[in-house]
Amino acid sequence: MRYRHVERKPWTVVLAGTLLAVLAGCQGLPGAQGGAGKATTTPAASAEPAQAQAMGPQHAITENRQALDLRVFLADTRSRPDWTPVSLKPSGVLYVRPAAVIGRDDLIGIQSATDQKGEGILVLILGDEGLRKMREATAANPGLRLALVVGHTMLAAPGYAAPITQQRLAFGVGSARNAELAARSVAGVDAAPPSGGF
C-alpha cells in the first residue's frame, strides 16, 4: 500500500486501495485497510470560527458533474466492531465507521477561510437534514472524531467534545490553498484539483 503525503502535513494523505471503496462508496468491507494521516486535535465544529481572519466566497452546492464528492465519517482511536482500521503515519490507527454521517447532498454551501496563522479552514454549511444527521450521530457517539473526505483525500479527522448543533461545521485543513481547492472542487466551480491533490 502506498502513502502520499501532501505539503508535509502529517495528517493529510491521499487514500489508496480498498479503503477508497469503503469511504467513497459507503459500503463496509470487513478488514479493508488503507492510509490516513494523523488526525488533528482541534475541535471539529463551531459556529463561524472565532479564529477565522479571512473568509472566501460562499459557494452554493448544486447538481454539478464536475464537483468532487464530500463525506464526513465517524472515527475513533479505539477498535470498534465492523469499523475499518486505517493506519496513521507516523504511527497509530484510526477506526472509521464505513457509513458516512453526511455527504455533499447534505450541504447547502461551502466556504474556505484562514485563521490568524494563515492556515486553511474548510467551512461546511449544513442544510436542515444534514444538521439533524450530524446532531444525532454526534449525540449518540460522544467524544469521537469526524473524518472529512473530499474526493479520495482525507483532509482532517478532528475530535468533538459535544454534539454538533451549529449549521456551520469548520475543519482545519492545513493550508489556505487546501481550503480553497476543496471548497471550489466540492462546489464544482473548477475542475477537480490536479493529480497532486490538496
mmCIF file with all atom_site columns, C-alpha atoms in Angstrom:
data_model
loop_
_atom_site.group_PDB
_atom_site.id
_atom_site.type_symbol
_atom_site.label_atom_id
_atom_site.label_alt_id
_atom_site.label_comp_id
_atom_site.label_asym_id
_atom_site.label_entity_id
_atom_site.label_seq_id
_atom_site.pdbx_PDB_ins_code
_atom_site.Cartn_x
_atom_site.Cartn_y
_atom_site.Cartn_z
_atom_site.occupancy
_atom_site.B_iso_or_equiv
_atom_site.pdbx_formal_charge
_atom_site.auth_seq_id
_atom_site.auth_comp_id
_atom_site.auth_asym_id
_atom_site.auth_atom_id
_atom_site.pdbx_PDB_model_num
ATOM 1   C CA . MET A 1 1   ? 0.000   0.000  0.000   1.00 0.00 ? 1   MET A CA 1
ATOM 2   C CA . ARG A 1 2   ? 1.425   3.412  -0.942  1.00 0.00 ? 2   ARG A CA 1
ATOM 3   C CA . TYR A 1 3   ? 1.010   6.544  1.132   1.00 0.00 ? 3   TYR A CA 1
ATOM 4   C CA . ARG A 1 4   ? 1.392   10.013 -0.311  1.00 0.00 ? 4   ARG A CA 1
ATOM 5   C CA . HIS A 1 5   ? 1.867   12.979 1.993   1.00 0.00 ? 5   HIS A CA 1
ATOM 6   C CA . VAL A 1 6   ? 0.789   16.407 0.807   1.00 0.00 ? 6   VAL A CA 1
ATOM 7   C CA . GLU A 1 7   ? 2.569   19.600 1.936   1.00 0.00 ? 7   GLU A CA 1
ATOM 8   C CA . ARG A 1 8   ? 4.334   17.560 4.620   1.00 0.00 ? 8   ARG A CA 1
ATOM 9   C CA . LYS A 1 9   ? 1.350   17.852 6.982   1.00 0.00 ? 9   LYS A CA 1
ATOM 10  C CA . PRO A 1 10  ? 1.331   14.579 8.956   1.00 0.00 ? 10  PRO A CA 1
ATOM 11  C CA . TRP A 1 11  ? -2.486  14.366 8.964   1.00 0.00 ? 11  TRP A CA 1
ATOM 12  C CA . THR A 1 12  ? -3.122  14.861 5.238   1.00 0.00 ? 12  THR A CA 1
ATOM 13  C CA . VAL A 1 13  ? -2.623  11.990 2.823   1.00 0.00 ? 13  VAL A CA 1
ATOM 14  C CA . VAL A 1 14  ? -4.189  10.578 -0.296  1.00 0.00 ? 14  VAL A CA 1
ATOM 15  C CA . LEU A 1 15  ? -6.113  7.428  0.496   1.00 0.00 ? 15  LEU A CA 1
ATOM 16  C CA . ALA A 1 16  ? -5.383  4.358  -1.578  1.00 0.00 ? 16  ALA A CA 1
ATOM 17  C CA . GLY A 1 17  ? -6.586  0.841  -2.245  1.00 0.00 ? 17  GLY A CA 1
ATOM 18  C CA . THR A 1 18  ? -9.584  -0.795 -0.674  1.00 0.00 ? 18  THR A CA 1
ATOM 19  C CA . LEU A 1 19  ? -10.222 2.000  1.817   1.00 0.00 ? 19  LEU A CA 1
ATOM 20  C CA . LEU A 1 20  ? -11.331 4.219  -1.075  1.00 0.00 ? 20  LEU A CA 1
ATOM 21  C CA . ALA A 1 21  ? -14.140 1.807  -1.830  1.00 0.00 ? 21  ALA A CA 1
ATOM 22  C CA . VAL A 1 22  ? -15.169 1.851  1.813   1.00 0.00 ? 22  VAL A CA 1
ATOM 23  C CA . LEU A 1 23  ? -15.108 5.628  2.205   1.00 0.00 ? 23  LEU A CA 1
ATOM 24  C CA . ALA A 1 24  ? -16.316 6.727  -1.213  1.00 0.00 ? 24  ALA A CA 1
ATOM 25  C CA . GLY A 1 25  ? -18.934 4.018  -1.612  1.00 0.00 ? 25  GLY A CA 1
ATOM 26  C CA . CYS A 1 26  ? -20.115 3.954  1.993   1.00 0.00 ? 26  CYS A CA 1
ATOM 27  C CA . GLN A 1 27  ? -20.159 0.185  1.877   1.00 0.00 ? 27  GLN A CA 1
ATOM 28  C CA . GLY A 1 28  ? -18.349 -1.638 4.650   1.00 0.00 ? 28  GLY A CA 1
ATOM 29  C CA . LEU A 1 29  ? -15.687 -4.072 3.543   1.00 0.00 ? 29  LEU A CA 1
ATOM 30  C CA . PRO A 1 30  ? -14.574 -6.098 6.555   1.00 0.00 ? 30  PRO A CA 1
ATOM 31  C CA . GLY A 1 31  ? -10.841 -5.970 7.072   1.00 0.00 ? 31  GLY A CA 1
ATOM 32  C CA . ALA A 1 32  ? -10.249 -3.246 4.475   1.00 0.00 ? 32  ALA A CA 1
ATOM 33  C CA . GLN A 1 33  ? -7.196  -1.166 5.175   1.00 0.00 ? 33  GLN A CA 1
ATOM 34  C CA . GLY A 1 34  ? -5.653  1.956  3.748   1.00 0.00 ? 34  GLY A CA 1
ATOM 35  C CA . GLY A 1 35  ? -3.714  5.040  4.692   1.00 0.00 ? 35  GLY A CA 1
ATOM 36  C CA . ALA A 1 36  ? -4.782  8.140  6.527   1.00 0.00 ? 36  ALA A CA 1
ATOM 37  C CA . GLY A 1 37  ? -2.757  10.825 8.154   1.00 0.00 ? 37  GLY A CA 1
ATOM 38  C CA . LYS A 1 38  ? -2.570  11.627 11.813  1.00 0.00 ? 38  LYS A CA 1
ATOM 39  C CA . ALA A 1 39  ? -5.810  13.224 12.949  1.00 0.00 ? 39  ALA A CA 1
ATOM 40  C CA . THR A 1 40  ? -5.800  16.769 14.215  1.00 0.00 ? 40  THR A CA 1
ATOM 41  C CA . THR A 1 41  ? -6.957  17.522 17.734  1.00 0.00 ? 41  THR A CA 1
ATOM 42  C CA . THR A 1 42  ? -8.703  20.832 17.103  1.00 0.00 ? 42  THR A CA 1
ATOM 43  C CA . PRO A 1 43  ? -12.468 20.906 17.652  1.00 0.00 ? 43  PRO A CA 1
ATOM 44  C CA . ALA A 1 44  ? -14.366 19.934 14.534  1.00 0.00 ? 44  ALA A CA 1
ATOM 45  C CA . ALA A 1 45  ? -17.310 22.225 14.775  1.00 0.00 ? 45  ALA A CA 1
ATOM 46  C CA . SER A 1 46  ? -18.240 25.672 15.855  1.00 0.00 ? 46  SER A CA 1
ATOM 47  C CA . ALA A 1 47  ? -20.371 28.485 14.651  1.00 0.00 ? 47  ALA A CA 1
ATOM 48  C CA . GLU A 1 48  ? -18.415 30.841 12.407  1.00 0.00 ? 48  GLU A CA 1
ATOM 49  C CA . PRO A 1 49  ? -14.862 30.008 13.505  1.00 0.00 ? 49  PRO A CA 1
ATOM 50  C CA . ALA A 1 50  ? -13.751 32.621 16.037  1.00 0.00 ? 50  ALA A CA 1
ATOM 51  C CA . GLN A 1 51  ? -10.173 32.341 14.823  1.00 0.00 ? 51  GLN A CA 1
ATOM 52  C CA . ALA A 1 52  ? -11.074 32.929 11.155  1.00 0.00 ? 52  ALA A CA 1
ATOM 53  C CA . GLN A 1 53  ? -9.379  36.038 9.810   1.00 0.00 ? 53  GLN A CA 1
ATOM 54  C CA . ALA A 1 54  ? -10.410 35.888 6.160   1.00 0.00 ? 54  ALA A CA 1
ATOM 55  C CA . MET A 1 55  ? -13.409 34.194 4.590   1.00 0.00 ? 55  MET A CA 1
ATOM 56  C CA . GLY A 1 56  ? -13.523 33.193 0.935   1.00 0.00 ? 56  GLY A CA 1
ATOM 57  C CA . PRO A 1 57  ? -16.694 33.359 -1.138  1.00 0.00 ? 57  PRO A CA 1
ATOM 58  C CA . GLN A 1 58  ? -19.530 31.069 -0.134  1.00 0.00 ? 58  GLN A CA 1
ATOM 59  C CA . HIS A 1 59  ? -20.184 28.517 -2.874  1.00 0.00 ? 59  HIS A CA 1
ATOM 60  C CA . ALA A 1 60  ? -23.646 27.014 -3.295  1.00 0.00 ? 60  ALA A CA 1
ATOM 61  C CA . ILE A 1 61  ? -23.971 23.243 -3.538  1.00 0.00 ? 61  ILE A CA 1
ATOM 62  C CA . THR A 1 62  ? -25.809 22.431 -6.749  1.00 0.00 ? 62  THR A CA 1
ATOM 63  C CA . GLU A 1 63  ? -26.060 19.461 -9.105  1.00 0.00 ? 63  GLU A CA 1
ATOM 64  C CA . ASN A 1 64  ? -22.738 19.545 -10.897 1.00 0.00 ? 64  ASN A CA 1
ATOM 65  C CA . ARG A 1 65  ? -20.904 16.804 -12.787 1.00 0.00 ? 65  ARG A CA 1
ATOM 66  C CA . GLN A 1 66  ? -17.513 18.435 -12.152 1.00 0.00 ? 66  GLN A CA 1
ATOM 67  C CA . ALA A 1 67  ? -17.940 18.530 -8.375  1.00 0.00 ? 67  ALA A CA 1
ATOM 68  C CA . LEU A 1 68  ? -15.964 16.220 -6.107  1.00 0.00 ? 68  LEU A CA 1
ATOM 69  C CA . ASP A 1 69  ? -17.818 14.186 -3.534  1.00 0.00 ? 69  ASP A CA 1
ATOM 70  C CA . LEU A 1 70  ? -17.558 15.108 0.143   1.00 0.00 ? 70  LEU A CA 1
ATOM 71  C CA . ARG A 1 71  ? -18.347 12.814 3.054   1.00 0.00 ? 71  ARG A CA 1
ATOM 72  C CA . VAL A 1 72  ? -17.921 13.007 6.809   1.00 0.00 ? 72  VAL A CA 1
ATOM 73  C CA . PHE A 1 73  ? -17.476 9.775  8.772   1.00 0.00 ? 73  PHE A CA 1
ATOM 74  C CA . LEU A 1 74  ? -17.361 8.959  12.472  1.00 0.00 ? 74  LEU A CA 1
ATOM 75  C CA . ALA A 1 75  ? -13.910 7.781  13.549  1.00 0.00 ? 75  ALA A CA 1
ATOM 76  C CA . ASP A 1 76  ? -12.271 6.616  16.764  1.00 0.00 ? 76  ASP A CA 1
ATOM 77  C CA . THR A 1 77  ? -8.809  5.775  18.031  1.00 0.00 ? 77  THR A CA 1
ATOM 78  C CA . ARG A 1 78  ? -10.207 2.636  19.725  1.00 0.00 ? 78  ARG A CA 1
ATOM 79  C CA . SER A 1 79  ? -11.152 -0.521 17.845  1.00 0.00 ? 79  SER A CA 1
ATOM 80  C CA . ARG A 1 80  ? -14.856 -0.972 17.134  1.00 0.00 ? 80  ARG A CA 1
ATOM 81  C CA . PRO A 1 81  ? -16.635 -3.930 15.557  1.00 0.00 ? 81  PRO A CA 1
ATOM 82  C CA . ASP A 1 82  ? -17.088 -3.553 11.783  1.00 0.00 ? 82  ASP A CA 1
ATOM 83  C CA . TRP A 1 83  ? -15.239 -0.209 11.649  1.00 0.00 ? 83  TRP A CA 1
ATOM 84  C CA . THR A 1 84  ? -12.383 -0.014 9.150   1.00 0.00 ? 84  THR A CA 1
ATOM 85  C CA . PRO A 1 85  ? -8.877  0.290  10.642  1.00 0.00 ? 85  PRO A CA 1
ATOM 86  C CA . VAL A 1 86  ? -6.802  2.990  8.964   1.00 0.00 ? 86  VAL A CA 1
ATOM 87  C CA . SER A 1 87  ? -3.043  3.101  9.553   1.00 0.00 ? 87  SER A CA 1
ATOM 88  C CA . LEU A 1 88  ? -1.794  6.529  10.565  1.00 0.00 ? 88  LEU A CA 1
ATOM 89  C CA . LYS A 1 89  ? 1.593   7.980  9.740   1.00 0.00 ? 89  LYS A CA 1
ATOM 90  C CA . PRO A 1 90  ? 3.939   8.014  11.541  1.00 0.00 ? 90  PRO A CA 1
ATOM 91  C CA . SER A 1 91  ? 2.188   5.562  13.881  1.00 0.00 ? 91  SER A CA 1
ATOM 92  C CA . GLY A 1 92  ? -1.190  4.625  15.244  1.00 0.00 ? 92  GLY A CA 1
ATOM 93  C CA . VAL A 1 93  ? -4.560  3.528  13.891  1.00 0.00 ? 93  VAL A CA 1
ATOM 94  C CA . LEU A 1 94  ? -7.842  5.334  13.317  1.00 0.00 ? 94  LEU A CA 1
ATOM 95  C CA . TYR A 1 95  ? -11.037 3.253  13.094  1.00 0.00 ? 95  TYR A CA 1
ATOM 96  C CA . VAL A 1 96  ? -13.571 4.663  10.610  1.00 0.00 ? 96  VAL A CA 1
ATOM 97  C CA . ARG A 1 97  ? -17.266 3.751  10.514  1.00 0.00 ? 97  ARG A CA 1
ATOM 98  C CA . PRO A 1 98  ? -17.982 2.697  6.902   1.00 0.00 ? 98  PRO A CA 1
ATOM 99  C CA . ALA A 1 99  ? -21.304 4.565  6.585   1.00 0.00 ? 99  ALA A CA 1
ATOM 100 C CA . ALA A 1 100 ? -20.956 8.327  6.178   1.00 0.00 ? 100 ALA A CA 1
ATOM 101 C CA . VAL A 1 101 ? -22.828 10.607 8.574   1.00 0.00 ? 101 VAL A CA 1
ATOM 102 C CA . ILE A 1 102 ? -23.308 13.260 5.882   1.00 0.00 ? 102 ILE A CA 1
ATOM 103 C CA . GLY A 1 103 ? -22.412 13.725 2.240   1.00 0.00 ? 103 GLY A CA 1
ATOM 104 C CA . ARG A 1 104 ? -22.314 16.517 -0.317  1.00 0.00 ? 104 ARG A CA 1
ATOM 105 C CA . ASP A 1 105 ? -26.118 16.353 -0.693  1.00 0.00 ? 105 ASP A CA 1
ATOM 106 C CA . ASP A 1 106 ? -26.484 17.380 2.965   1.00 0.00 ? 106 ASP A CA 1
ATOM 107 C CA . LEU A 1 107 ? -24.730 20.713 2.343   1.00 0.00 ? 107 LEU A CA 1
ATOM 108 C CA . ILE A 1 108 ? -26.251 23.969 1.147   1.00 0.00 ? 108 ILE A CA 1
ATOM 109 C CA . GLY A 1 109 ? -22.904 25.732 0.864   1.00 0.00 ? 109 GLY A CA 1
ATOM 110 C CA . ILE A 1 110 ? -19.168 25.510 1.380   1.00 0.00 ? 110 ILE A CA 1
ATOM 111 C CA . GLN A 1 111 ? -16.569 28.158 2.121   1.00 0.00 ? 111 GLN A CA 1
ATOM 112 C CA . SER A 1 112 ? -12.833 28.478 2.639   1.00 0.00 ? 112 SER A CA 1
ATOM 113 C CA . ALA A 1 113 ? -11.287 30.590 5.372   1.00 0.00 ? 113 ALA A CA 1
ATOM 114 C CA . THR A 1 114 ? -7.944  31.221 7.037   1.00 0.00 ? 114 THR A CA 1
ATOM 115 C CA . ASP A 1 115 ? -7.110  31.548 10.701  1.00 0.00 ? 115 ASP A CA 1
ATOM 116 C CA . GLN A 1 116 ? -4.806  34.037 12.450  1.00 0.00 ? 116 GLN A CA 1
ATOM 117 C CA . LYS A 1 117 ? -1.761  31.985 11.455  1.00 0.00 ? 117 LYS A CA 1
ATOM 118 C CA . GLY A 1 118 ? -2.835  31.853 7.798   1.00 0.00 ? 118 GLY A CA 1
ATOM 119 C CA . GLU A 1 119 ? -3.773  28.159 7.952   1.00 0.00 ? 119 GLU A CA 1
ATOM 120 C CA . GLY A 1 120 ? -6.755  26.893 5.990   1.00 0.00 ? 120 GLY A CA 1
ATOM 121 C CA . ILE A 1 121 ? -10.229 26.212 7.329   1.00 0.00 ? 121 ILE A CA 1
ATOM 122 C CA . LEU A 1 122 ? -12.960 24.499 5.314   1.00 0.00 ? 122 LEU A CA 1
ATOM 123 C CA . VAL A 1 123 ? -16.450 25.526 6.432   1.00 0.00 ? 123 VAL A CA 1
ATOM 124 C CA . LEU A 1 124 ? -19.332 23.190 5.585   1.00 0.00 ? 124 LEU A CA 1
ATOM 125 C CA . ILE A 1 125 ? -22.754 24.849 5.660   1.00 0.00 ? 125 ILE A CA 1
ATOM 126 C CA . LEU A 1 126 ? -25.272 22.170 6.551   1.00 0.00 ? 126 LEU A CA 1
ATOM 127 C CA . GLY A 1 127 ? -28.867 22.040 5.406   1.00 0.00 ? 127 GLY A CA 1
ATOM 128 C CA . ASP A 1 128 ? -31.573 21.162 7.934   1.00 0.00 ? 128 ASP A CA 1
ATOM 129 C CA . GLU A 1 129 ? -31.382 17.415 7.204   1.00 0.00 ? 129 GLU A CA 1
ATOM 130 C CA . GLY A 1 130 ? -27.578 17.429 7.327   1.00 0.00 ? 130 GLY A CA 1
ATOM 131 C CA . LEU A 1 131 ? -27.613 19.239 10.668  1.00 0.00 ? 131 LEU A CA 1
ATOM 132 C CA . ARG A 1 132 ? -30.155 16.734 12.032  1.00 0.00 ? 132 ARG A CA 1
ATOM 133 C CA . LYS A 1 133 ? -27.976 13.784 10.950  1.00 0.00 ? 133 LYS A CA 1
ATOM 134 C CA . MET A 1 134 ? -24.840 15.348 12.400  1.00 0.00 ? 134 MET A CA 1
ATOM 135 C CA . ARG A 1 135 ? -26.530 16.260 15.698  1.00 0.00 ? 135 ARG A CA 1
ATOM 136 C CA . GLU A 1 136 ? -27.991 12.753 16.122  1.00 0.00 ? 136 GLU A CA 1
ATOM 137 C CA . ALA A 1 137 ? -24.750 10.965 15.203  1.00 0.00 ? 137 ALA A CA 1
ATOM 138 C CA . THR A 1 138 ? -22.543 13.064 17.479  1.00 0.00 ? 138 THR A CA 1
ATOM 139 C CA . ALA A 1 139 ? -25.034 12.929 20.378  1.00 0.00 ? 139 ALA A CA 1
ATOM 140 C CA . ALA A 1 140 ? -25.201 9.123  20.118  1.00 0.00 ? 140 ALA A CA 1
ATOM 141 C CA . ASN A 1 141 ? -21.393 8.810  19.802  1.00 0.00 ? 141 ASN A CA 1
ATOM 142 C CA . PRO A 1 142 ? -19.790 11.353 22.162  1.00 0.00 ? 142 PRO A CA 1
ATOM 143 C CA . GLY A 1 143 ? -16.091 12.137 22.177  1.00 0.00 ? 143 GLY A CA 1
ATOM 144 C CA . LEU A 1 144 ? -15.155 10.634 18.804  1.00 0.00 ? 144 LEU A CA 1
ATOM 145 C CA . ARG A 1 145 ? -13.675 12.200 15.652  1.00 0.00 ? 145 ARG A CA 1
ATOM 146 C CA . LEU A 1 146 ? -15.133 13.374 12.353  1.00 0.00 ? 146 LEU A CA 1
ATOM 147 C CA . ALA A 1 147 ? -13.151 12.206 9.326   1.00 0.00 ? 147 ALA A CA 1
ATOM 148 C CA . LEU A 1 148 ? -13.558 14.663 6.433   1.00 0.00 ? 148 LEU A CA 1
ATOM 149 C CA . VAL A 1 149 ? -13.035 13.091 2.991   1.00 0.00 ? 149 VAL A CA 1
ATOM 150 C CA . VAL A 1 150 ? -13.094 15.169 -0.208  1.00 0.00 ? 150 VAL A CA 1
ATOM 151 C CA . GLY A 1 151 ? -12.850 13.113 -3.373  1.00 0.00 ? 151 GLY A CA 1
ATOM 152 C CA . HIS A 1 152 ? -10.281 10.478 -2.399  1.00 0.00 ? 152 HIS A CA 1
ATOM 153 C CA . THR A 1 153 ? -8.434  12.579 0.170   1.00 0.00 ? 153 THR A CA 1
ATOM 154 C CA . MET A 1 154 ? -8.919  12.550 3.931   1.00 0.00 ? 154 MET A CA 1
ATOM 155 C CA . LEU A 1 155 ? -8.283  16.186 4.838   1.00 0.00 ? 155 LEU A CA 1
ATOM 156 C CA . ALA A 1 156 ? -8.888  16.119 8.598   1.00 0.00 ? 156 ALA A CA 1
ATOM 157 C CA . ALA A 1 157 ? -10.118 13.973 11.468  1.00 0.00 ? 157 ALA A CA 1
ATOM 158 C CA . PRO A 1 158 ? -10.611 16.314 14.444  1.00 0.00 ? 158 PRO A CA 1
ATOM 159 C CA . GLY A 1 159 ? -12.297 15.368 17.680  1.00 0.00 ? 159 GLY A CA 1
ATOM 160 C CA . TYR A 1 160 ? -15.524 16.823 19.045  1.00 0.00 ? 160 TYR A CA 1
ATOM 161 C CA . ALA A 1 161 ? -16.453 17.175 22.699  1.00 0.00 ? 161 ALA A CA 1
ATOM 162 C CA . ALA A 1 162 ? -20.188 17.867 22.412  1.00 0.00 ? 162 ALA A CA 1
ATOM 163 C CA . PRO A 1 163 ? -22.970 17.147 19.918  1.00 0.00 ? 163 PRO A CA 1
ATOM 164 C CA . ILE A 1 164 ? -22.817 19.284 16.767  1.00 0.00 ? 164 ILE A CA 1
ATOM 165 C CA . THR A 1 165 ? -25.622 21.851 16.925  1.00 0.00 ? 165 THR A CA 1
ATOM 166 C CA . GLN A 1 166 ? -24.374 24.576 14.582  1.00 0.00 ? 166 GLN A CA 1
ATOM 167 C CA . GLN A 1 167 ? -25.172 24.856 10.882  1.00 0.00 ? 167 GLN A CA 1
ATOM 168 C CA . ARG A 1 168 ? -21.553 25.777 10.091  1.00 0.00 ? 168 ARG A CA 1
ATOM 169 C CA . LEU A 1 169 ? -19.038 22.989 10.609  1.00 0.00 ? 169 LEU A CA 1
ATOM 170 C CA . ALA A 1 170 ? -15.366 24.073 10.458  1.00 0.00 ? 170 ALA A CA 1
ATOM 171 C CA . PHE A 1 171 ? -12.376 21.805 9.735   1.00 0.00 ? 171 PHE A CA 1
ATOM 172 C CA . GLY A 1 172 ? -8.708  22.795 9.838   1.00 0.00 ? 172 GLY A CA 1
ATOM 173 C CA . VAL A 1 173 ? -7.256  21.536 6.530   1.00 0.00 ? 173 VAL A CA 1
ATOM 174 C CA . GLY A 1 174 ? -3.640  22.706 6.680   1.00 0.00 ? 174 GLY A CA 1
ATOM 175 C CA . SER A 1 175 ? -3.127  25.430 4.120   1.00 0.00 ? 175 SER A CA 1
ATOM 176 C CA . ALA A 1 176 ? -5.284  28.196 2.686   1.00 0.00 ? 176 ALA A CA 1
ATOM 177 C CA . ARG A 1 177 ? -4.682  26.566 -0.716  1.00 0.00 ? 177 ARG A CA 1
ATOM 178 C CA . ASN A 1 178 ? -6.135  23.260 0.561   1.00 0.00 ? 178 ASN A CA 1
ATOM 179 C CA . ALA A 1 179 ? -9.220  25.063 1.872   1.00 0.00 ? 179 ALA A CA 1
ATOM 180 C CA . GLU A 1 180 ? -9.838  26.991 -1.353  1.00 0.00 ? 180 GLU A CA 1
ATOM 181 C CA . LEU A 1 181 ? -9.218  23.976 -3.607  1.00 0.00 ? 181 LEU A CA 1
ATOM 182 C CA . ALA A 1 182 ? -11.538 21.819 -1.519  1.00 0.00 ? 182 ALA A CA 1
ATOM 183 C CA . ALA A 1 183 ? -14.312 24.434 -1.429  1.00 0.00 ? 183 ALA A CA 1
ATOM 184 C CA . ARG A 1 184 ? -14.160 25.078 -5.182  1.00 0.00 ? 184 ARG A CA 1
ATOM 185 C CA . SER A 1 185 ? -13.884 21.374 -6.037  1.00 0.00 ? 185 SER A CA 1
ATOM 186 C CA . VAL A 1 186 ? -16.847 20.336 -3.882  1.00 0.00 ? 186 VAL A CA 1
ATOM 187 C CA . ALA A 1 187 ? -18.942 23.188 -5.306  1.00 0.00 ? 187 ALA A CA 1
ATOM 188 C CA . GLY A 1 188 ? -17.842 22.243 -8.834  1.00 0.00 ? 188 GLY A CA 1
ATOM 189 C CA . VAL A 1 189 ? -16.643 25.787 -9.527  1.00 0.00 ? 189 VAL A CA 1
ATOM 190 C CA . ASP A 1 190 ? -13.496 24.459 -11.210 1.00 0.00 ? 190 ASP A CA 1
ATOM 191 C CA . ALA A 1 191 ? -12.420 21.088 -12.443 1.00 0.00 ? 191 ALA A CA 1
ATOM 192 C CA . ALA A 1 192 ? -11.070 18.696 -9.839  1.00 0.00 ? 192 ALA A CA 1
ATOM 193 C CA . PRO A 1 193 ? -7.679  19.562 -8.332  1.00 0.00 ? 193 PRO A CA 1
ATOM 194 C CA . PRO A 1 194 ? -4.588  18.371 -10.170 1.00 0.00 ? 194 PRO A CA 1
ATOM 195 C CA . SER A 1 195 ? -3.365  14.832 -9.582  1.00 0.00 ? 195 SER A CA 1
ATOM 196 C CA . GLY A 1 196 ? -1.115  16.209 -6.828  1.00 0.00 ? 196 GLY A CA 1
ATOM 197 C CA . GLY A 1 197 ? -4.266  16.531 -4.714  1.00 0.00 ? 197 GLY A CA 1
ATOM 198 C CA . PHE A 1 198 ? -4.775  19.015 -1.926  1.00 0.00 ? 198 PHE A CA 1
#
